[in-house]
CSV table of C-alpha atoms in Angstrom, one decimal:
chain,number,residue,atom,x,y,z
F,47,MET,CA,-23.6,-6.0,-5.8
F,48,PRO,CA,-27.3,-3.8,-4.3
F,49,ARG,CA,-26.0,-0.3,-5.5
F,50,ASP,CA,-27.7,1.4,-3.0
F,51,THR,CA,-25.6,-0.6,-0.4
F,52,VAL,CA,-23.2,1.6,-1.3
F,53,ASP,CA,-23.2,4.7,-0.1
F,54,ASP,CA,-20.9,8.0,-1.0
F,55,GLU,CA,-18.4,8.2,1.9
F,56,ASP,CA,-18.3,3.7,0.9
F,57,GLU,CA,-17.4,5.2,-2.5
F,58,ALA,CA,-14.0,7.1,-1.5
F,59,ALA,CA,-13.3,4.6,0.8
F,60,LEU,CA,-13.5,1.7,-2.3
F,61,LEU,CA,-11.1,4.4,-4.4
F,62,ALA,CA,-8.3,4.2,-1.8
F,63,ARG,CA,-8.7,-0.1,-2.3
F,64,TYR,CA,-8.9,1.1,-6.2
F,65,ALA,CA,-5.7,3.5,-5.3
F,66,LEU,CA,-3.9,1.0,-3.4
F,67,GLY,CA,-4.4,-2.1,-5.3
F,68,ASP,CA,-7.4,-4.0,-5.0
F,69,ALA,CA,-9.4,-4.9,-8.0
F,70,GLY,CA,-12.8,-5.8,-6.5
F,71,ALA,CA,-13.5,-2.2,-4.8
F,72,ALA,CA,-13.4,-0.8,-9.0
F,73,ARG,CA,-15.0,-3.7,-9.6
F,74,LEU,CA,-17.7,-2.3,-7.1
F,75,LEU,CA,-17.0,1.5,-7.7
F,76,THR,CA,-17.9,0.2,-11.7
F,77,GLU,CA,-21.3,-1.0,-10.6
F,78,ARG,CA,-21.9,1.6,-8.4
F,79,LEU,CA,-20.9,4.5,-10.9
F,80,LEU,CA,-21.1,3.7,-14.3
F,81,PRO,CA,-24.8,2.8,-14.9
F,82,PRO,CA,-25.7,7.1,-13.7
F,83,ALA,CA,-23.2,7.9,-15.4
F,84,LEU,CA,-23.2,6.6,-18.8
F,85,SER,CA,-27.6,7.7,-18.3
F,86,PHE,CA,-26.9,10.9,-17.6
F,87,ALA,CA,-24.4,11.0,-20.5
F,88,CYS,CA,-27.4,9.4,-22.7
F,89,ARG,CA,-29.8,12.1,-21.9
F,90,MET,CA,-27.3,15.4,-22.7
F,91,LEU,CA,-26.4,13.7,-25.9
F,92,ALA,CA,-30.5,13.6,-27.2
F,93,GLY,CA,-29.9,8.8,-26.5
F,94,ASP,CA,-27.1,8.8,-28.5
F,95,ARG,CA,-26.2,5.8,-26.7
F,96,ALA,CA,-23.2,4.7,-28.4
F,97,GLU,CA,-21.1,8.4,-27.7
F,98,ALA,CA,-22.7,8.0,-24.7
F,99,GLU,CA,-20.7,5.2,-23.8
F,100,ASP,CA,-17.6,6.9,-25.3
F,101,VAL,CA,-18.4,9.4,-23.0
F,102,ALA,CA,-19.4,7.4,-20.0
F,103,GLN,CA,-15.9,5.3,-20.4
F,104,GLU,CA,-13.6,8.6,-21.0
F,105,ALA,CA,-15.1,10.2,-17.4
F,106,MET,CA,-14.3,6.3,-15.1
F,107,LEU,CA,-10.6,6.3,-17.1
F,108,ARG,CA,-10.3,9.6,-15.5
F,109,LEU,CA,-11.7,8.9,-12.4
F,110,TRP,CA,-9.6,5.6,-12.2
F,111,ARG,CA,-6.5,7.9,-13.1
F,112,ALA,CA,-7.0,11.0,-10.4
F,113,ALA,CA,-8.3,7.8,-7.8
F,114,PRO,CA,-4.0,8.0,-6.3
F,115,GLY,CA,-3.7,11.8,-5.7
F,116,TRP,CA,-7.4,11.9,-4.9
F,117,ARG,CA,-8.3,13.2,-1.3
F,118,GLU,CA,-11.2,12.5,0.9
F,119,GLY,CA,-13.9,14.7,1.4
F,120,GLU,CA,-12.1,17.1,-1.1
F,121,ALA,CA,-15.6,15.9,-3.0
F,122,LYS,CA,-17.8,13.6,-3.7
F,123,VAL,CA,-16.9,11.0,-5.6
F,124,SER,CA,-20.2,10.3,-7.9
F,125,THR,CA,-20.4,14.6,-8.2
F,126,TRP,CA,-17.1,14.3,-9.6
F,127,LEU,CA,-17.9,12.5,-12.0
F,128,TYR,CA,-21.2,14.0,-12.6
F,129,ARG,CA,-19.2,17.4,-13.1
F,130,VAL,CA,-16.5,14.5,-16.0
F,131,VAL,CA,-19.0,13.6,-17.8
F,132,ALA,CA,-20.3,16.8,-18.1
F,133,ASN,CA,-17.5,18.7,-19.3
F,134,LEU,CA,-16.7,15.4,-21.5
F,135,VAL,CA,-20.6,16.0,-23.0
F,136,THR,CA,-19.9,20.0,-23.5
F,137,ASP,CA,-16.7,19.1,-25.4
F,138,ARG,CA,-18.8,17.3,-28.0
F,139,ILE,CA,-21.4,18.8,-28.7
F,140,ARG,CA,-18.5,21.9,-29.7
F,141,SER,CA,-16.9,19.5,-31.3
F,142,ARG,CA,-20.2,18.8,-33.2
F,143,GLN,CA,-21.5,22.3,-33.5
F,144,ARG,CA,-17.9,23.0,-35.5
F,145,ARG,CA,-18.5,20.2,-37.9
F,146,ASN,CA,-22.3,22.0,-38.3
F,147,ARG,CA,-23.9,19.1,-37.0
F,148,HIS,CA,-26.5,19.7,-35.0
F,149,THR,CA,-27.9,18.0,-32.1
F,150,GLY,CA,-31.3,19.4,-31.7
F,151,GLY,CA,-34.1,22.0,-33.1
F,152,ALA,CA,-35.8,19.5,-34.6
F,153,LEU,CA,-39.6,18.2,-34.5
F,154,LEU,CA,-39.8,14.4,-34.1
F,155,GLU,CA,-41.2,13.2,-37.7
F,156,LEU,CA,-42.9,10.0,-36.5
F,157,GLY,CA,-42.5,8.9,-40.2
F,158,ASP,CA,-38.9,8.7,-39.4
F,159,ALA,CA,-39.6,6.3,-36.8
F,160,PRO,CA,-38.9,2.6,-37.3
F,161,GLU,CA,-41.8,0.3,-38.1
F,162,ALA,CA,-42.3,-2.7,-36.4
F,163,ALA,CA,-41.1,-6.0,-38.1
F,164,ASP,CA,-45.2,-7.8,-36.8
F,165,GLY,CA,-48.1,-5.9,-34.6
F,166,SER,CA,-47.0,-7.9,-31.9
F,167,PRO,CA,-48.2,-5.6,-28.9
F,168,GLY,CA,-45.3,-6.5,-27.3
F,169,VAL,CA,-43.0,-4.8,-30.1
F,170,GLU,CA,-45.5,-1.6,-30.6
F,171,ALA,CA,-44.8,-1.1,-27.2
F,172,ARG,CA,-41.2,-0.5,-27.3
F,173,LEU,CA,-41.4,1.3,-31.2
F,174,ILE,CA,-44.3,3.3,-28.6
F,175,ALA,CA,-41.7,3.9,-25.5
F,176,ALA,CA,-38.8,4.7,-27.8
F,177,GLU,CA,-40.8,7.1,-29.6
F,178,ARG,CA,-41.4,9.2,-26.4
F,179,MET,CA,-37.4,8.9,-24.9
F,180,ALA,CA,-36.8,10.0,-28.4
F,181,ALA,CA,-39.1,13.3,-28.4
F,182,LEU,CA,-37.5,13.6,-25.0
F,183,ASP,CA,-34.3,13.2,-26.2
F,184,LEU,CA,-35.2,15.9,-28.7
F,185,ALA,CA,-36.8,18.9,-26.2
F,186,LEU,CA,-33.7,18.0,-24.7
F,187,ALA,CA,-31.7,18.5,-27.1
F,188,ALA,CA,-33.1,22.2,-27.9
F,189,LEU,CA,-32.3,23.8,-24.3
F,190,PRO,CA,-30.0,25.7,-23.6
F,191,GLY,CA,-27.1,23.7,-22.2
F,192,ARG,CA,-26.8,25.0,-19.0
F,193,GLN,CA,-30.4,24.5,-18.7
F,194,ARG,CA,-30.7,20.5,-19.5
F,195,GLU,CA,-27.6,19.6,-17.3
F,196,ALA,CA,-29.3,21.2,-14.6
F,197,VAL,CA,-32.9,20.0,-15.9
F,198,VAL,CA,-31.8,16.0,-15.8
F,199,LEU,CA,-29.4,16.1,-12.7
F,200,ARG,CA,-32.5,16.9,-11.1
F,201,HIS,CA,-35.3,15.2,-12.5
F,202,LEU,CA,-34.4,12.1,-14.6
F,203,GLU,CA,-31.0,11.7,-12.3
F,204,GLY,CA,-33.0,11.9,-9.3
F,205,LEU,CA,-29.5,14.5,-7.2
F,206,SER,CA,-30.8,17.6,-5.2
F,207,ASN,CA,-30.8,21.1,-5.3
F,208,PRO,CA,-27.4,21.8,-3.5
F,209,GLU,CA,-25.9,18.7,-4.7
F,210,ILE,CA,-26.5,19.8,-8.4
F,211,ALA,CA,-24.7,23.0,-7.3
F,212,ALA,CA,-22.1,20.9,-6.7
F,213,VAL,CA,-21.8,19.4,-10.6
F,214,MET,CA,-22.8,22.6,-12.2
F,215,GLY,CA,-20.4,24.6,-9.7
F,216,VAL,CA,-23.1,27.0,-9.1
F,217,GLY,CA,-25.1,28.1,-6.1
F,218,VAL,CA,-28.7,26.4,-6.0
F,219,GLU,CA,-30.0,30.0,-6.2
F,220,ALA,CA,-28.9,29.2,-9.8
F,221,VAL,CA,-29.9,25.8,-10.1
F,222,GLU,CA,-33.9,26.3,-9.2
F,223,SER,CA,-33.9,29.0,-11.5
F,224,LEU,CA,-32.0,26.6,-14.2
F,225,THR,CA,-34.3,24.3,-13.0
F,226,ALA,CA,-37.8,26.0,-13.6
F,227,ARG,CA,-36.7,27.8,-16.7
F,228,GLY,CA,-36.0,24.0,-18.7
F,229,ARG,CA,-38.9,22.7,-17.1
F,230,LYS,CA,-40.8,24.9,-19.4
F,231,GLY,CA,-39.0,24.7,-22.2
F,232,LEU,CA,-39.6,21.1,-21.9
F,233,ALA,CA,-43.2,21.5,-21.5
F,234,ARG,CA,-44.2,23.8,-24.6
F,235,ALA,CA,-41.8,22.0,-26.6
F,236,LEU,CA,-42.8,18.9,-25.9
F,237,GLY,CA,-46.8,20.3,-26.3
F,238,PRO,CA,-47.5,18.5,-30.1
F,239,TYR,CA,-46.4,15.3,-28.6
F,240,ARG,CA,-49.1,15.3,-25.9
F,241,ALA,CA,-51.6,12.3,-27.7
F,242,LEU,CA,-48.2,11.1,-27.9
F,243,MET,CA,-47.1,10.8,-24.2
F,244,GLY,CA,-50.6,9.1,-24.0
F,245,PHE,CA,-51.8,11.3,-20.9
F,246,GLU,CA,-55.2,11.7,-22.6
F,247,GLY,CA,-56.6,8.3,-20.8
F,248,GLU,CA,-54.7,8.6,-17.9
E,217,MET,CA,-40.8,24.4,-30.9
E,218,GLY,CA,-42.1,26.9,-33.4
E,219,ASN,CA,-45.9,24.4,-33.7
E,220,ALA,CA,-46.1,24.2,-29.6
E,221,GLU,CA,-45.7,27.9,-29.8
E,222,LEU,CA,-48.5,28.3,-32.3
E,223,ASN,CA,-50.8,25.5,-31.1
E,224,GLY,CA,-50.6,26.9,-27.3
E,225,ALA,CA,-49.8,23.6,-26.1
E,226,THR,CA,-48.0,23.1,-23.9
E,227,LEU,CA,-47.6,19.8,-21.2
E,228,THR,CA,-48.9,20.6,-17.4
E,229,GLY,CA,-47.2,20.3,-14.1
E,230,PRO,CA,-47.8,16.3,-13.9
E,231,ASP,CA,-47.8,15.7,-16.8
E,232,LEU,CA,-44.3,16.8,-16.8
E,233,ASP,CA,-43.6,15.1,-13.7
E,234,ARG,CA,-45.3,12.0,-15.5
E,235,VAL,CA,-43.1,12.0,-19.0
E,236,PHE,CA,-39.3,11.9,-16.4
E,237,ILE,CA,-40.9,9.1,-14.4
E,238,ARG,CA,-40.6,6.7,-17.4
E,239,ALA,CA,-37.7,7.8,-18.8
E,240,ARG,CA,-35.9,6.8,-15.6
E,241,ALA,CA,-37.1,3.8,-16.0
E,242,GLY,CA,-36.5,4.1,-19.5
E,243,ALA,CA,-33.0,5.0,-18.3
E,244,PRO,CA,-29.9,2.6,-20.5
E,245,ASP,CA,-28.4,-0.3,-18.1
E,246,PRO,CA,-24.2,-0.6,-19.3
E,247,SER,CA,-24.0,-3.7,-21.9
E,248,ASP,CA,-21.8,-6.3,-20.5
E,249,ALA,CA,-19.1,-5.7,-23.6
E,250,LEU,CA,-19.1,-1.6,-21.2
E,251,MET,CA,-18.2,-3.2,-17.9
E,252,GLU,CA,-15.9,-4.5,-19.3
E,253,ARG,CA,-14.1,-2.4,-20.9
E,254,VAL,CA,-14.4,-0.1,-18.3
E,255,MET,CA,-12.7,-2.7,-16.3
E,256,ARG,CA,-9.6,-3.0,-18.3
E,257,ASP,CA,-9.2,0.7,-18.1
E,258,ALA,CA,-9.0,-0.1,-14.7
E,259,LEU,CA,-7.5,-2.6,-14.4
E,260,ALA,CA,-4.8,-1.2,-16.5
E,261,ALA,CA,-4.8,2.2,-14.5
E,262,MET,CA,-4.1,0.1,-11.3
E,263,PRO,CA,-1.6,2.5,-9.5
E,264,ALA,CA,-0.2,-0.6,-7.5
E,265,ALA,CA,-0.9,-2.7,-10.4
E,266,LEU,CA,3.3,-3.4,-9.4
E,267,ALA,CA,2.5,-2.9,-5.2
E,268,PRO,CA,3.8,-6.3,-4.9
E,269,VAL,CA,6.9,-6.1,-6.4
E,270,ALA,CA,7.9,-2.8,-5.0
E,271,SER,CA,7.7,-3.3,-1.7
E,272,GLN,CA,10.7,-5.4,-1.5
E,273,PRO,CA,13.1,-2.9,-1.4
E,274,ALA,CA,11.7,-2.7,1.9
E,275,MET,CA,12.3,-5.4,3.2
E,276,GLY,CA,15.7,-5.6,5.4
E,277,MET,CA,19.0,-6.8,4.2
E,278,ARG,CA,18.6,-9.4,6.8
E,279,ARG,CA,16.2,-11.0,5.9
E,280,SER,CA,16.7,-10.4,2.0
E,281,LEU,CA,20.2,-12.4,2.3
E,282,ARG,CA,18.4,-15.3,4.5
E,283,GLN,CA,16.2,-16.1,1.5
E,284,LEU,CA,19.0,-16.4,-0.6
E,285,TRP,CA,20.9,-18.5,0.3
E,286,SER,CA,18.3,-20.8,1.5
E,287,SER,CA,17.5,-20.6,-2.3
E,288,PHE,CA,21.1,-21.1,-3.3
E,289,SER,CA,21.5,-24.3,-0.8
E,290,ALA,CA,18.4,-25.5,-2.1
E,291,GLY,CA,19.8,-26.4,-4.8
E,292,PHE,CA,22.6,-28.0,-3.2
E,293,GLY,CA,20.7,-30.6,-1.3
E,294,GLY,CA,21.1,-28.6,1.6
E,295,SER,CA,22.8,-26.2,3.8
E,296,GLY,CA,24.7,-29.7,5.6
E,297,VAL,CA,26.0,-30.6,1.3
E,298,VAL,CA,26.7,-27.3,1.0
E,299,ALA,CA,28.6,-27.1,4.4
E,300,SER,CA,30.7,-29.9,2.7
E,301,LEU,CA,31.7,-29.0,0.1
E,302,GLY,CA,33.0,-25.3,1.2
E,303,ALA,CA,35.1,-27.3,3.7
E,304,VAL,CA,36.8,-29.3,0.9
E,305,THR,CA,37.6,-26.5,-0.9
E,306,ALA,CA,38.9,-24.2,1.1
E,307,ILE,CA,41.2,-28.1,2.4
E,308,ALA,CA,42.6,-28.2,-1.5
E,309,LEU,CA,43.1,-24.2,-1.8
E,310,PHE,CA,45.8,-25.0,1.1
E,311,LEU,CA,47.4,-28.0,0.2
E,312,GLY,CA,47.6,-26.7,-3.3
E,313,TYR,CA,49.0,-22.7,-1.9
E,314,THR,CA,51.6,-23.9,0.4
E,315,ALA,CA,52.9,-27.3,-1.3
E,316,PRO,CA,53.4,-28.7,1.9
E,317,ALA,CA,56.7,-31.5,2.3
E,318,GLY,CA,54.4,-34.4,3.4
E,319,ILE,CA,53.9,-34.5,-1.0
E,320,ALA,CA,55.8,-32.2,-2.6
E,321,GLY,CA,58.5,-34.9,-1.7
E,322,GLY,CA,58.2,-36.7,1.4
E,323,ILE,CA,55.3,-39.3,2.7
E,324,LEU,CA,53.1,-39.2,-0.8
E,325,ALA,CA,55.9,-38.8,-3.2
E,326,GLU,CA,57.9,-41.7,-1.8
E,327,ALA,CA,54.0,-43.8,-2.3
E,328,LEU,CA,53.8,-42.7,-5.4
E,329,MET,CA,57.3,-42.8,-7.8
E,330,PRO,CA,57.6,-46.9,-6.9
E,331,LEU,CA,53.6,-46.7,-9.1
E,332,ALA,CA,55.8,-44.3,-11.7
E,333,GLY,CA,58.2,-46.7,-12.1
E,334,MET,CA,55.7,-49.1,-12.4
E,335,ALA,CA,54.5,-47.5,-15.2
E,336,ASP,CA,57.4,-47.0,-16.9
E,337,THR,CA,57.3,-51.0,-17.6
E,338,PRO,CA,56.8,-52.3,-20.7
E,339,ALA,CA,53.0,-54.0,-20.9
E,340,GLY,CA,53.1,-57.7,-21.4
E,341,ASP,CA,56.9,-58.5,-19.3
E,342,GLY,CA,54.7,-61.0,-17.4
E,343,ASP,CA,54.5,-58.1,-14.4
E,344,ASP,CA,51.6,-57.9,-13.0
E,345,GLY,CA,51.4,-54.3,-11.5
E,346,ILE,CA,49.5,-51.7,-11.8
E,347,GLU,CA,49.2,-49.6,-14.7
E,348,ILE,CA,48.7,-45.2,-14.2
E,349,GLU,CA,47.8,-43.2,-16.8
E,350,PRO,CA,51.1,-40.2,-17.5
E,351,VAL,CA,48.2,-37.7,-16.7
E,352,ALA,CA,47.2,-39.4,-13.3
E,353,ILE,CA,50.9,-39.8,-12.6
E,354,TYR,CA,50.8,-36.2,-12.8
E,355,PHE,CA,49.1,-35.0,-10.9
E,356,LEU,CA,49.5,-37.5,-8.4
E,357,ALA,CA,53.0,-36.3,-8.0
E,358,GLY,CA,52.2,-32.7,-7.4
E,359,GLY,CA,52.9,-31.8,-10.8
């Protein structure tokens, strides 16, 4: 089902249908909400795919459990889900920090990148793309958490500033400030990787 | 990011936007396994999973009794058969409790006593009378 055929009001209606025992509604909600939840979690967790999947699954489970008491019009389903993902990510990062496992702050070492099994252009392109994504993930991980959240929601998830404000529980002005500072920090962090980004020839 | 600060190198705004565009294009898609896990959770947590069973008590009492009667009579071959069985049972109970004179010492007893007498006749004495088992005689005589 095309994702853009379901708007936010439909998500609330689908959740109500799910609460009444409609398994098809659960399928539609999963197809609609799981991809952004996973993407957001992945970027917030420095590209850790396995942990991001756990977070996305847990967030969806909380949505299923919240369905019976969901009051239509109180909150947008997608906004609510982003907030849950953000909270789960924060918990995981704090847990990591307690175990003294830092998630970011180190420069990407290109020598650590996986080597291509052969020299085919497709493999090389995928490796370059993976290295570029890894550089972005490390740069994002180096940002303060609130800035990272605002930048990811604005520039990678495509939310508007009022939507981000609703997710983060702050005003729109605070979102603008967090996003601007996050962009500056990210531009600085990615500066050394300008050649890797391949902008010179474009 | 000390190296970046030392080099004074930063990405320009448009370059940063291109980084974002590429990253959006490379956003991870949920695997089939993850979709399956999430759907399994959804079905397990579905609040109305037992709704059809839970809604039965709300059904009218008269409708429930009708359904119960239909199921019961179907097991005996239909409502007519059950009604006949009921009538026979009622007559048997009546006869058993009232012991009408016609059975205890009247018409039926008179009709059965000769048969009982024949039962006492030793077999093989040349008489062709009907043989009745003692137990059957006991029941037929109202004992």
